[in-house]
Amino acid sequence: MDKLLIYGGGPLDGEIRISGAKNAVLPILAATLLADGPMRILNVPHLHDVTTTMELLGRMGVSLTVDERLGIETDTRGIHTLRAAYELVKTMRASILVLGPLLARFGEAEVSLPGGCAIGSRPVNIHVEGLRAMGADIEVEGGYIKARAKRLRGARLVLDVVTVTGTENLMMAAALAEGRTIIENAAREPEVVDLAGCLSCMGARIEGAGTDTIVIEGVERLTGCEYEVLPDRIETGTFLVAGAITGGRVRVKKTRAALVDSVLQKLRACGAEIKVGDDWIELDMHGERPRAVDLRTAPYPAFPTDMQAQFTALDAVAVGTGSITETVFENRFMHVQELQRMGADIRVNGNTAVIHGVPRLTGAPVMATDLRASASLILAGLVAKGETIVDRIYHIDRGYECIEEKLAQIGGRIRRVVG
């Protein structure tokens, strides 16, 4: 099993190109099931979750062509099965996103209940109840969601909680439903907006994406198109924190500052000088140790839960004491125990971690427990004295494209080892 070997060193300095957004490309790939012709998706990152999604679509009969420069081309005209099997779905929660498109276009779907990172309860009842309100007959048995509908009907859907995948699944289903669907308490994340942009490119009629009320007028058919995925805001934030935690200077390019407003605010609070351009962001710590920051996670546009672990690592070596409150997932402090092995002074009480910054962490063998926890351990290793070995890095490969290569090109002493 691969591991990452990291030697803590000096400040990072250089440029990194940001990849396409994992959390945007997965629903967009699912949305290709709605198209009655070929589609081309550009700016697709090389990630394990993307490979899993492609395998899932391929088993259904979708034709997929990959080109390093031109992205992924899909063609759904050969679909022969409407089932998403457990052995693939169990590894990636986003697999649930094929439910809405399959049901809307083909009138039936059989999708395994999903898996993914062990960061807390993420029930699919909102997906199921929303589709039932649109006229679907759904049963959950044997670990599978089995759904049928002659044609979905538009409905007013008030989501009990803000859910990104729930909003996306119902929006895709509504695109081919009969009549108008109104989704209230919808997720506002940029990835939801990107999916709406792709669906609109395919011929869908959608208004309000990016607000808490999305209105979809169903159409008879959707066609293929070419669409470019937006930059990954979590990768953007992670590499900026890498610059901050090491007291360095990092410029990230092919990204958008507007996607990470809340993250940039906290980085400025920790002492970073931030400059932005049309498609780049530069962070410079001028060799200084960061100052501790307080933060509270919440749905977009507030501070993202997917950046919480990275800032936990930052606070661990900052000047002063910071508190981090997690409100989105109830089990997302599993990285704390591993950071403590490296000498971090962290106390967790309920959903809040209080972190007393220490001058230096010490390298140690640590184990990744989920995708973003993996990133926090890598960041800690970059500033720890001595050698850090991060195990179970298959988590990191789910969401970061060649993270060790990108960090190495700006001065990080990091490499992948086997066994």
PDB file of N, CA and C in Angstrom, residues 29 40-41 44-46 50-51 54 63-74:
ATOM      1  N   LEU A  29     -20.481  14.405 -14.475  1.00  0.00           N
ATOM      2  CA  LEU A  29     -20.401  13.102 -15.143  1.00  0.00           C
ATOM      3  C   LEU A  29     -21.720  12.346 -15.008  1.00  0.00           C
ATOM      4  N   ARG A  40     -18.751  16.270 -24.066  1.00  0.00           N
ATOM      5  CA  ARG A  40     -17.326  16.377 -23.779  1.00  0.00           C
ATOM      6  C   ARG A  40     -17.156  17.240 -22.533  1.00  0.00           C
ATOM      7  N   ILE A  41     -16.491  16.677 -21.514  1.00  0.00           N
ATOM      8  CA  ILE A  41     -16.253  17.377 -20.251  1.00  0.00           C
ATOM      9  C   ILE A  41     -14.772  17.727 -20.177  1.00  0.00           C
ATOM     10  N   VAL A  44     -11.023  17.954 -16.442  1.00  0.00           N
ATOM     11  CA  VAL A  44     -11.327  16.834 -15.539  1.00  0.00           C
ATOM     12  C   VAL A  44     -10.055  16.430 -14.793  1.00  0.00           C
ATOM     13  N   PRO A  45     -10.080  16.411 -13.461  1.00  0.00           N
ATOM     14  CA  PRO A  45      -8.881  16.027 -12.709  1.00  0.00           C
ATOM     15  C   PRO A  45      -8.659  14.514 -12.741  1.00  0.00           C
ATOM     16  N   HIS A  46      -7.399  14.108 -12.620  1.00  0.00           N
ATOM     17  CA  HIS A  46      -7.051  12.683 -12.567  1.00  0.00           C
ATOM     18  C   HIS A  46      -7.161  12.240 -11.105  1.00  0.00           C
ATOM     19  N   VAL A  50     -12.952  10.019  -9.828  1.00  0.00           N
ATOM     20  CA  VAL A  50     -13.334  10.179 -11.230  1.00  0.00           C
ATOM     21  C   VAL A  50     -13.240   8.830 -11.938  1.00  0.00           C
ATOM     22  N   THR A  51     -12.175   8.086 -11.673  1.00  0.00           N
ATOM     23  CA  THR A  51     -12.023   6.759 -12.261  1.00  0.00           C
ATOM     24  C   THR A  51     -13.169   5.839 -11.847  1.00  0.00           C
ATOM     25  N   MET A  54     -16.296   6.820 -13.715  1.00  0.00           N
ATOM     26  CA  MET A  54     -16.220   6.356 -15.104  1.00  0.00           C
ATOM     27  C   MET A  54     -16.492   4.857 -15.189  1.00  0.00           C
ATOM     28  N   SER A  63     -20.404   4.794 -23.283  1.00  0.00           N
ATOM     29  CA  SER A  63     -19.114   4.800 -23.965  1.00  0.00           C
ATOM     30  C   SER A  63     -18.313   5.998 -23.475  1.00  0.00           C
ATOM     31  N   LEU A  64     -17.056   5.748 -23.050  1.00  0.00           N
ATOM     32  CA  LEU A  64     -16.207   6.806 -22.515  1.00  0.00           C
ATOM     33  C   LEU A  64     -14.879   6.838 -23.249  1.00  0.00           C
ATOM     34  N   THR A  65     -14.478   8.028 -23.672  1.00  0.00           N
ATOM     35  CA  THR A  65     -13.195   8.228 -24.334  1.00  0.00           C
ATOM     36  C   THR A  65     -12.430   9.292 -23.564  1.00  0.00           C
ATOM     37  N   VAL A  66     -11.196   8.974 -23.188  1.00  0.00           N
ATOM     38  CA  VAL A  66     -10.380   9.904 -22.398  1.00  0.00           C
ATOM     39  C   VAL A  66      -9.252  10.440 -23.255  1.00  0.00           C
ATOM     40  N   ASP A  67      -9.101  11.770 -23.244  1.00  0.00           N
ATOM     41  CA  ASP A  67      -8.007  12.430 -23.939  1.00  0.00           C
ATOM     42  C   ASP A  67      -7.370  13.411 -22.961  1.00  0.00           C
ATOM     43  N   GLU A  68      -6.047  13.335 -22.790  1.00  0.00           N
ATOM     44  CA  GLU A  68      -5.358  14.173 -21.806  1.00  0.00           C
ATOM     45  C   GLU A  68      -5.657  15.652 -22.016  1.00  0.00           C
ATOM     46  N   ARG A  69      -5.810  16.070 -23.262  1.00  0.00           N
ATOM     47  CA  ARG A  69      -6.002  17.487 -23.579  1.00  0.00           C
ATOM     48  C   ARG A  69      -7.472  17.853 -23.723  1.00  0.00           C
ATOM     49  N   LEU A  70      -8.253  16.936 -24.272  1.00  0.00           N
ATOM     50  CA  LEU A  70      -9.645  17.241 -24.604  1.00  0.00           C
ATOM     51  C   LEU A  70     -10.638  16.755 -23.557  1.00  0.00           C
ATOM     52  N   GLY A  71     -10.163  16.123 -22.488  1.00  0.00           N
ATOM     53  CA  GLY A  71     -11.054  15.721 -21.410  1.00  0.00           C
ATOM     54  C   GLY A  71     -11.701  14.368 -21.640  1.00  0.00           C
ATOM     55  N   ILE A  72     -12.939  14.238 -21.177  1.00  0.00           N
ATOM     56  CA  ILE A  72     -13.672  12.971 -21.270  1.00  0.00           C
ATOM     57  C   ILE A  72     -14.876  13.157 -22.178  1.00  0.00           C
ATOM     58  N   GLU A  73     -15.012  12.257 -23.139  1.00  0.00           N
ATOM     59  CA  GLU A  73     -16.197  12.265 -24.002  1.00  0.00           C
ATOM     60  C   GLU A  73     -17.073  11.080 -23.627  1.00  0.00           C
ATOM     61  N   THR A  74     -18.365  11.348 -23.461  1.00  0.00           N
ATOM     62  CA  THR A  74     -19.309  10.291 -23.093  1.00  0.00           C
ATOM     63  C   THR A  74     -20.385  10.159 -24.165  1.00  0.00           C
TER      64      THR A  74
END
